[in-house]
Backbone as CSV, one residue per row, in Angstrom:
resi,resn,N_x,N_y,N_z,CA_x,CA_y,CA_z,C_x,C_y,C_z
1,UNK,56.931,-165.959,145.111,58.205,-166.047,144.422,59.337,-166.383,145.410
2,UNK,59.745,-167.664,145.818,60.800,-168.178,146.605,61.507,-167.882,146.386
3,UNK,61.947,-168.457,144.880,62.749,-167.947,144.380,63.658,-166.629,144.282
4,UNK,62.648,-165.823,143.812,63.361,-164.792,144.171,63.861,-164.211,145.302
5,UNK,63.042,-164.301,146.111,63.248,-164.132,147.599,64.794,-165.250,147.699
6,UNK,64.914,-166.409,147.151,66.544,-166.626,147.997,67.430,-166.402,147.172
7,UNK,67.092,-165.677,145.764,68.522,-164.924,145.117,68.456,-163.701,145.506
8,UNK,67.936,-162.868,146.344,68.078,-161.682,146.526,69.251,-162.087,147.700
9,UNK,68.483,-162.823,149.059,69.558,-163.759,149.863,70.763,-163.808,149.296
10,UNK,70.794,-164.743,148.474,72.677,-165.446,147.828,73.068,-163.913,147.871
11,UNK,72.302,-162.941,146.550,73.299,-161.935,146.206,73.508,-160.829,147.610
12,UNK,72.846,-160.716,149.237,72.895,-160.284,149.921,74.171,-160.412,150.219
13,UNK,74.752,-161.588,150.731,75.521,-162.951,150.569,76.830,-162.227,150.027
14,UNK,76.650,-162.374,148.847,77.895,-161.715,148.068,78.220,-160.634,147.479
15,UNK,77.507,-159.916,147.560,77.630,-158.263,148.080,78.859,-157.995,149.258
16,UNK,78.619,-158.931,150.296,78.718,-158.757,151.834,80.342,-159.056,151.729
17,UNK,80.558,-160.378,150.936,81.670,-161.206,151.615,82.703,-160.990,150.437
18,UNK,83.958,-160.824,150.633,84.902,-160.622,149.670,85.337,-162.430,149.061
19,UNK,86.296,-162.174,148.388,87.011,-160.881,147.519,86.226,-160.182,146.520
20,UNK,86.628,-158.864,146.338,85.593,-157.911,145.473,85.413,-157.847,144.659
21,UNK,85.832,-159.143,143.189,85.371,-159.807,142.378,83.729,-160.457,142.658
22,UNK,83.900,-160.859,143.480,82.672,-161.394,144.065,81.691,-160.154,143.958
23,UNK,82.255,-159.374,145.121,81.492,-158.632,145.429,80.754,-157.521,144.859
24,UNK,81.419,-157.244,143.337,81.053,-156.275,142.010,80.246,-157.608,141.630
25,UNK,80.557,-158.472,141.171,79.780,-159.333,140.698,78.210,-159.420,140.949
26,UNK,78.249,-159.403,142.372,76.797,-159.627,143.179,76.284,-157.877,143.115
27,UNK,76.900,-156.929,142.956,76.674,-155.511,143.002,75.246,-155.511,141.313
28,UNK,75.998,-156.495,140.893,75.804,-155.850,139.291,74.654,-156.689,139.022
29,UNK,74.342,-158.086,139.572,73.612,-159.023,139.260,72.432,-158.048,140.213
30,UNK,72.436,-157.442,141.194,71.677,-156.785,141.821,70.933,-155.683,140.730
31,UNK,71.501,-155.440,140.410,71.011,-153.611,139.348,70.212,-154.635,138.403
32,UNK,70.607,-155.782,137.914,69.712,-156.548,137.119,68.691,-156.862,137.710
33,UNK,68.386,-157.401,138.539,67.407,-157.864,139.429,66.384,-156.988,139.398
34,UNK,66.832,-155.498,139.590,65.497,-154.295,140.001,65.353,-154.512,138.262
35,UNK,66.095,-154.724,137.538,65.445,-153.966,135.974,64.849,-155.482,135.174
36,UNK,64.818,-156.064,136.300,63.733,-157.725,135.257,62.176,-157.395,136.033
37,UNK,61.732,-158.399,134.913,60.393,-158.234,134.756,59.396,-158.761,136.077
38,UNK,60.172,-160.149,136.378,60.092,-160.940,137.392,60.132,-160.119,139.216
39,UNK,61.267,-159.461,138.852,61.161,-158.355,140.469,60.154,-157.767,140.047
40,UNK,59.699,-156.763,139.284,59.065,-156.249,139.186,57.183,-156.907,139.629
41,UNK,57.114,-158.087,139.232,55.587,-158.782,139.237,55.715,-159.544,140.420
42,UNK,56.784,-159.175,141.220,56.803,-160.400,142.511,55.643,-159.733,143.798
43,UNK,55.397,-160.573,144.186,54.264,-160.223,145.532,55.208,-160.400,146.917
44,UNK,56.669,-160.234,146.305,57.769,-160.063,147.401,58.405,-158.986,147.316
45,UNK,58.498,-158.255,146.324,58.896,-157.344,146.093,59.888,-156.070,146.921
46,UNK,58.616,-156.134,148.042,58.938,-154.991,148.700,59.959,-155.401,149.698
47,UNK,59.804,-156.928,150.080,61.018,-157.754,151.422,62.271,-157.751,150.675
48,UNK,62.056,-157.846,149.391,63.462,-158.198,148.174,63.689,-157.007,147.935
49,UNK,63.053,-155.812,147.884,64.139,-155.025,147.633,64.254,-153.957,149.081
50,UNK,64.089,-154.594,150.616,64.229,-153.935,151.963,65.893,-154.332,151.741
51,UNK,65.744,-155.741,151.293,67.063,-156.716,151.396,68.580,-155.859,150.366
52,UNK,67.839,-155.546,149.398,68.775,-155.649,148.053,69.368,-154.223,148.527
53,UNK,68.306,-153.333,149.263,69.070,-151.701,148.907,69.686,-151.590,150.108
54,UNK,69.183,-152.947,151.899,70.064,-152.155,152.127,72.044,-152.575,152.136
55,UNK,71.964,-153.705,151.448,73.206,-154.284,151.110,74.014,-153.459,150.001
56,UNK,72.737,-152.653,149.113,73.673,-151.363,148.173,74.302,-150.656,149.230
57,UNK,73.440,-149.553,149.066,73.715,-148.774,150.438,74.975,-149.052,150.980
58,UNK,75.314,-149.967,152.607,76.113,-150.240,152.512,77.874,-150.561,151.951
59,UNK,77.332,-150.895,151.157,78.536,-151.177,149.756,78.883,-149.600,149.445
60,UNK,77.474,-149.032,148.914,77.664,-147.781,148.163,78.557,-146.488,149.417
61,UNK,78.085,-147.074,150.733,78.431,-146.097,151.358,79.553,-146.111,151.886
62,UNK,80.020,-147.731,151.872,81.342,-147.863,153.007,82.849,-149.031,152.926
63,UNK,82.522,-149.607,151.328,83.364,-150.479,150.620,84.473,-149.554,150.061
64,UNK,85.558,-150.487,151.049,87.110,-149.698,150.683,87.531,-149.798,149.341
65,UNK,86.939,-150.822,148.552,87.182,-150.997,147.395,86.422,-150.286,146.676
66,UNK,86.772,-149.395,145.509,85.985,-148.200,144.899,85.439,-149.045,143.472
67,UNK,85.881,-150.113,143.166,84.971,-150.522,141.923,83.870,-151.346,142.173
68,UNK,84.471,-151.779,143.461,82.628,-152.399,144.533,81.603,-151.241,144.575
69,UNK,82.506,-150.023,145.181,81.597,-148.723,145.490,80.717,-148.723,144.147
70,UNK,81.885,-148.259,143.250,81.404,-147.840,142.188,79.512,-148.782,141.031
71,UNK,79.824,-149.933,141.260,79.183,-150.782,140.770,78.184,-150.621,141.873
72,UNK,78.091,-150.723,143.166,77.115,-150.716,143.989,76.030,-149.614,143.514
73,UNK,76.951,-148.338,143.258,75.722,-146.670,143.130,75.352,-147.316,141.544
74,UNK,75.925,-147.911,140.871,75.320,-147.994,139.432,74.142,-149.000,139.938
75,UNK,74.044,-149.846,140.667,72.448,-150.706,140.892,71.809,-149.890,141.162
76,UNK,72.135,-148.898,142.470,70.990,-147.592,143.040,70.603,-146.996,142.032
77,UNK,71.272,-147.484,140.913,70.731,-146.027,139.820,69.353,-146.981,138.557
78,UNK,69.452,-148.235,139.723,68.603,-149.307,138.324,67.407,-149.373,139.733
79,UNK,67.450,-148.758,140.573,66.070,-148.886,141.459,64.657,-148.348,140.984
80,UNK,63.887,-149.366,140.172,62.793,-148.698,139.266,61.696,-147.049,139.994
81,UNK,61.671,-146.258,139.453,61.329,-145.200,139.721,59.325,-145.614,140.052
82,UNK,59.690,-146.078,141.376,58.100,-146.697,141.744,57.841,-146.329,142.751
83,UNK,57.230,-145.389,143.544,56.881,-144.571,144.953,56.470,-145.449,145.669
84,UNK,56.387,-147.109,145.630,56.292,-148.140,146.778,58.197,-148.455,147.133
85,UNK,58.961,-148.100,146.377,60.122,-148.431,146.266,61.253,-146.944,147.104
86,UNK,60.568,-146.220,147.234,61.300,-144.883,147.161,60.631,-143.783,148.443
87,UNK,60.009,-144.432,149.587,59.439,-143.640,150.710,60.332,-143.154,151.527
88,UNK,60.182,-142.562,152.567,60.709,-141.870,152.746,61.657,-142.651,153.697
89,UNK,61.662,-143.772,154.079,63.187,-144.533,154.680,64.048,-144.977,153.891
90,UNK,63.573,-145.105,152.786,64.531,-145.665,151.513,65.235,-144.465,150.464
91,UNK,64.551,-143.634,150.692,65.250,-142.365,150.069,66.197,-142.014,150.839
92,UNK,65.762,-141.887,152.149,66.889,-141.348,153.349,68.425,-142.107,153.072
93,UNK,68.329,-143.704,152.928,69.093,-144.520,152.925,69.726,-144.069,151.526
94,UNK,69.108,-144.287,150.599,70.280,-143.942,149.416,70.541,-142.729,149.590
95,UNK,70.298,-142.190,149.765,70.969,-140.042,149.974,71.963,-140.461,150.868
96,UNK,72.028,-141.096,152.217,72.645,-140.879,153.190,74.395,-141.867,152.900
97,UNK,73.946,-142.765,151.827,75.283,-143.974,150.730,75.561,-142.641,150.061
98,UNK,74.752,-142.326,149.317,75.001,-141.351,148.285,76.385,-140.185,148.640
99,UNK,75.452,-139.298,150.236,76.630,-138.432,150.620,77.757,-139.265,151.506
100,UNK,77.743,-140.751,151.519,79.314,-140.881,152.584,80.304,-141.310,151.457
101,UNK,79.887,-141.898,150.105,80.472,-142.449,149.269,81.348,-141.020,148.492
102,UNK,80.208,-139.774,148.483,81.016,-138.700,147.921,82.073,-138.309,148.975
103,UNK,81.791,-138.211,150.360,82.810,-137.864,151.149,83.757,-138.550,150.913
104,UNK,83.975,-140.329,151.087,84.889,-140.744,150.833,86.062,-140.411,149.761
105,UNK,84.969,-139.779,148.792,86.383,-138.985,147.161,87.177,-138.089,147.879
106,UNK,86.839,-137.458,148.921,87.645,-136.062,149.186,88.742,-136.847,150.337
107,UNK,88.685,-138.111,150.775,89.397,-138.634,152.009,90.020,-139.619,152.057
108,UNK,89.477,-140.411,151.461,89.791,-142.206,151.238,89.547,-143.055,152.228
109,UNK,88.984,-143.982,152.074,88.679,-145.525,153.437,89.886,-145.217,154.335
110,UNK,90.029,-144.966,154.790,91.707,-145.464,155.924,92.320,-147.151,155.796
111,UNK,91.361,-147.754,155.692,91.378,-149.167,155.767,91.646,-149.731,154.105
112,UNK,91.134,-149.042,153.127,91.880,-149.192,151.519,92.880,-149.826,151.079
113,UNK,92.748,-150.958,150.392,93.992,-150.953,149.832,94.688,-149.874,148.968
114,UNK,96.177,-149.733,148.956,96.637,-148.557,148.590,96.456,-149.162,146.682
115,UNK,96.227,-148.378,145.620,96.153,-148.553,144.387,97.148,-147.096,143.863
116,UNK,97.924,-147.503,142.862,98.457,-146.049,142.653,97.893,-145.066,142.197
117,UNK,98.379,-144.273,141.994,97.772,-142.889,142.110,96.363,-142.513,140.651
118,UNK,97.248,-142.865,139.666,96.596,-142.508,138.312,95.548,-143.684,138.043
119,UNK,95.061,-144.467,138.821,94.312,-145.976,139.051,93.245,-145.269,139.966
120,UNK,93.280,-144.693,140.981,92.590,-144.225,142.358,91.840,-143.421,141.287
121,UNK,92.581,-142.619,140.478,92.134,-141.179,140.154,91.277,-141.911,139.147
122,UNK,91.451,-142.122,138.596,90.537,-143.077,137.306,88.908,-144.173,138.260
123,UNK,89.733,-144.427,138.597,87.772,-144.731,139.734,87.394,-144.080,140.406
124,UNK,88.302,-142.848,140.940,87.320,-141.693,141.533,86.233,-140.783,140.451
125,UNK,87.039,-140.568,139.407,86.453,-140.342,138.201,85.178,-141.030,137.739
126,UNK,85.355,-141.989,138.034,84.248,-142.904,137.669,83.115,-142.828,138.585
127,UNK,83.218,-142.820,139.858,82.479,-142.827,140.912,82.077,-141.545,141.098
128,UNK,82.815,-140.384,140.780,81.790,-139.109,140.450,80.385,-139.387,139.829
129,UNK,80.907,-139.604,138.720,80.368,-139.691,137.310,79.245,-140.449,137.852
130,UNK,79.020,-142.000,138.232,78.090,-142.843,138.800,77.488,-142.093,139.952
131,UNK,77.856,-141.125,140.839,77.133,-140.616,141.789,76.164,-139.307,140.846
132,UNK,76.645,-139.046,140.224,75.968,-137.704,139.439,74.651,-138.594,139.390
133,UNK,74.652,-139.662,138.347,73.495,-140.061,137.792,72.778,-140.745,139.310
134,UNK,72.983,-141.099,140.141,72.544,-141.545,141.297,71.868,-140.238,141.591
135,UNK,72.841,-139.204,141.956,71.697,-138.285,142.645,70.749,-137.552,141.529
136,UNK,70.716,-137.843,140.617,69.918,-137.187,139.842,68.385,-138.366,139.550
137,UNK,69.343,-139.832,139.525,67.736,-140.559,140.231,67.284,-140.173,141.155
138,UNK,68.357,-140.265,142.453,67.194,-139.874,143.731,66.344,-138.833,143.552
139,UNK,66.949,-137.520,143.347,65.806,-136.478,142.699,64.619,-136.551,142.180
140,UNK,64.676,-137.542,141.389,63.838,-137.861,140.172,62.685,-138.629,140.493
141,UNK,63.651,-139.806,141.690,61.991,-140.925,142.421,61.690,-140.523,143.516
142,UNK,62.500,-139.971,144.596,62.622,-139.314,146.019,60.873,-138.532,145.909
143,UNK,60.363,-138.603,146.976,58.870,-138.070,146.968,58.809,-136.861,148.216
144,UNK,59.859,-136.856,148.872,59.744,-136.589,150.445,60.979,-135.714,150.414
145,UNK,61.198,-134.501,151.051,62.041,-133.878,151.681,62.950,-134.843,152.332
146,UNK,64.459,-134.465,152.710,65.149,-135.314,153.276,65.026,-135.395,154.395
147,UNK,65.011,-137.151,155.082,64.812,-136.543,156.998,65.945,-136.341,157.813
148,UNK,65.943,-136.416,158.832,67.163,-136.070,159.787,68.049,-136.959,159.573
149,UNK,68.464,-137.817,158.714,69.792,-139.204,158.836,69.837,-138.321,157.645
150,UNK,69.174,-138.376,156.509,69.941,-137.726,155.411,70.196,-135.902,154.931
151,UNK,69.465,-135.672,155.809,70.119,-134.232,156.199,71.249,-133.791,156.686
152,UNK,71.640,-134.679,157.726,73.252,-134.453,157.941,74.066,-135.026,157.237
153,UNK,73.572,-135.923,156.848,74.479,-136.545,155.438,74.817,-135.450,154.419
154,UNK,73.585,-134.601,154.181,73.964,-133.718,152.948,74.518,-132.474,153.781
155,UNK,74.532,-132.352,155.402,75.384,-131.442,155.536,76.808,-131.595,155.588
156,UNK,77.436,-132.790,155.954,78.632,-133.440,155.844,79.311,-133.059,154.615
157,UNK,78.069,-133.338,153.432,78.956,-133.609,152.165,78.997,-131.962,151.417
158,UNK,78.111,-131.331,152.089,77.936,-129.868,151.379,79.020,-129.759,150.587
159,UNK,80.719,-129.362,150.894,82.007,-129.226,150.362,81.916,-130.339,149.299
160,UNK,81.978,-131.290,149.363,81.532,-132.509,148.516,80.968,-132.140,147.235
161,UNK,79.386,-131.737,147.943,78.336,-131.767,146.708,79.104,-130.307,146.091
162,UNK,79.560,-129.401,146.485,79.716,-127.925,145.242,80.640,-128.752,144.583
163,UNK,82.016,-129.337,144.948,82.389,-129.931,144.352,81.821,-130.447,143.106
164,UNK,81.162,-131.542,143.474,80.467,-132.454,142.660,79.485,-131.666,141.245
165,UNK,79.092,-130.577,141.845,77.877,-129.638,141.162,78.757,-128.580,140.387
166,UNK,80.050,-128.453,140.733,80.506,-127.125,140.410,79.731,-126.113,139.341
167,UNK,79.832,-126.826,138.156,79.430,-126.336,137.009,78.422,-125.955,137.298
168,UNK,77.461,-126.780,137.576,75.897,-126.735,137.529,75.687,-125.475,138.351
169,UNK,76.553,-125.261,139.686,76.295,-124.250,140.417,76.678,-122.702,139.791
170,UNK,77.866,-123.318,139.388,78.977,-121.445,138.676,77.694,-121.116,137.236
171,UNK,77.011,-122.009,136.543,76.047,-122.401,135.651,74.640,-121.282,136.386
172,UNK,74.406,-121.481,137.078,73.006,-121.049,137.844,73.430,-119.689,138.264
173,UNK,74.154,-119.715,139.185,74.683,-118.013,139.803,74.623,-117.258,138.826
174,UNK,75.256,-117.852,137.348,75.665,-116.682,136.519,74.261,-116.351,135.914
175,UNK,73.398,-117.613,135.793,71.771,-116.877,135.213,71.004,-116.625,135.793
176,UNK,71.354,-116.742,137.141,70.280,-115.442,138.188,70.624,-114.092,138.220
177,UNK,72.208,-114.394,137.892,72.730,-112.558,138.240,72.314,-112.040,136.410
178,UNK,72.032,-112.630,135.780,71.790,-112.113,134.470,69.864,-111.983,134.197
179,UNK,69.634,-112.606,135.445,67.674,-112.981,135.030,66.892,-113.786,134.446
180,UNK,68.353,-115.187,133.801,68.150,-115.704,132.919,67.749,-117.441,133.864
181,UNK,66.535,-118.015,133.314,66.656,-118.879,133.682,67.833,-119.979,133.234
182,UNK,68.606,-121.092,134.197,69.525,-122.102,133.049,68.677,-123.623,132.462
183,UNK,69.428,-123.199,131.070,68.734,-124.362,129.942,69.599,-125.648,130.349
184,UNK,69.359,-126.622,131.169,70.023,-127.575,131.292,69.825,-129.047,130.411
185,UNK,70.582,-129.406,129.924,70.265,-130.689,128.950,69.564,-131.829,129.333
186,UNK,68.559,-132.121,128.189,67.897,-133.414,128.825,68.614,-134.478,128.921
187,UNK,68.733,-135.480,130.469,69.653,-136.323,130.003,69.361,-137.599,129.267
């Protein structure tokens, strides 16, 4: 599949290079890519998606622009749940986007363009929301304990993740101190 192999390229390509029209653009054509039939049956597969996640990643972890961010963790979240796809360097890598992208909510790029306030807050919102379901894929395809790159990642973001978990956490404390296991919704 050449083919595929040089649109993974282009969209590497434009992921990479602004303006961030572009660069959501190529974010999103990416999340399509893992969910066609064609990636899926390619005998390239595994070079196309070394390529595709680690240009998410990236994006997901370190694009000043938050609707790039944002669109980037929504592809991570279209990475088909396939244990050739999800070992233990590729898990590391999305955990390790996963926790710099949440840090970034509590700090901001330095380098950002400034957006006003009730705009910021509205794609941070969003980019919660898209990281929730991200880490609840990784959970879900992740096969392996985290290794040392994404271990300090999740120690970095610890403040982050209660954040992020609050509920889920104030949720759990209260049904251990009661004996009760918690009924959490299927999502």
């Amino acid at each position: 599949t050449p083919l595929l192999m040089r649109l993974a390229e282009v969209l590497v390509t434009g992921v990479r290079t602004p303006p961030p029209k572009c660069q959501w653009n190529a974010c999103r054509a990416i999340g399509q890519v893992y969910q066609s039939l064609a990636f899926r049956r390619s005998s390239c597969r595994l070079e196309i998606h070394a390529l595709l996640l680690h240009a998410l990643c990236h994006e997901a972890g370190e694009a000043a622009n938050l609707k790039v961010r944002i669109q980037a963790v929504q592809a991570l979240a279209q990475v088909p749940n396939d244990a050739a796809l999800w070992g233990q360097r590729d898990a590391d890598t999305v955990l390790a986007a996963f926790c710099s992208s949440l840090c970034e909510l509590t700090g901001g790029a330095p380098d950002a363009p400034r957006v006003d306030d009730r705009q910021r807050a509205a794609y941070a919102k969003s980019l919660r929301s898209e990281l929730r379901v991200l880490g609840e894929h990784w959970a879900t395809c992740s096969t392996s304990p985290p290794g040392q790159l994404a271990q300090a990642g999740l120690d970095r973001a610890q403040t982050a993740l209660q954040d992020l978990l609050g509920a889920e956490i104030a949720a759990t404390r209260a049904c251990s101190a009661a004996g009760m296991e918690p009924a959490w919704p299927n999502p």
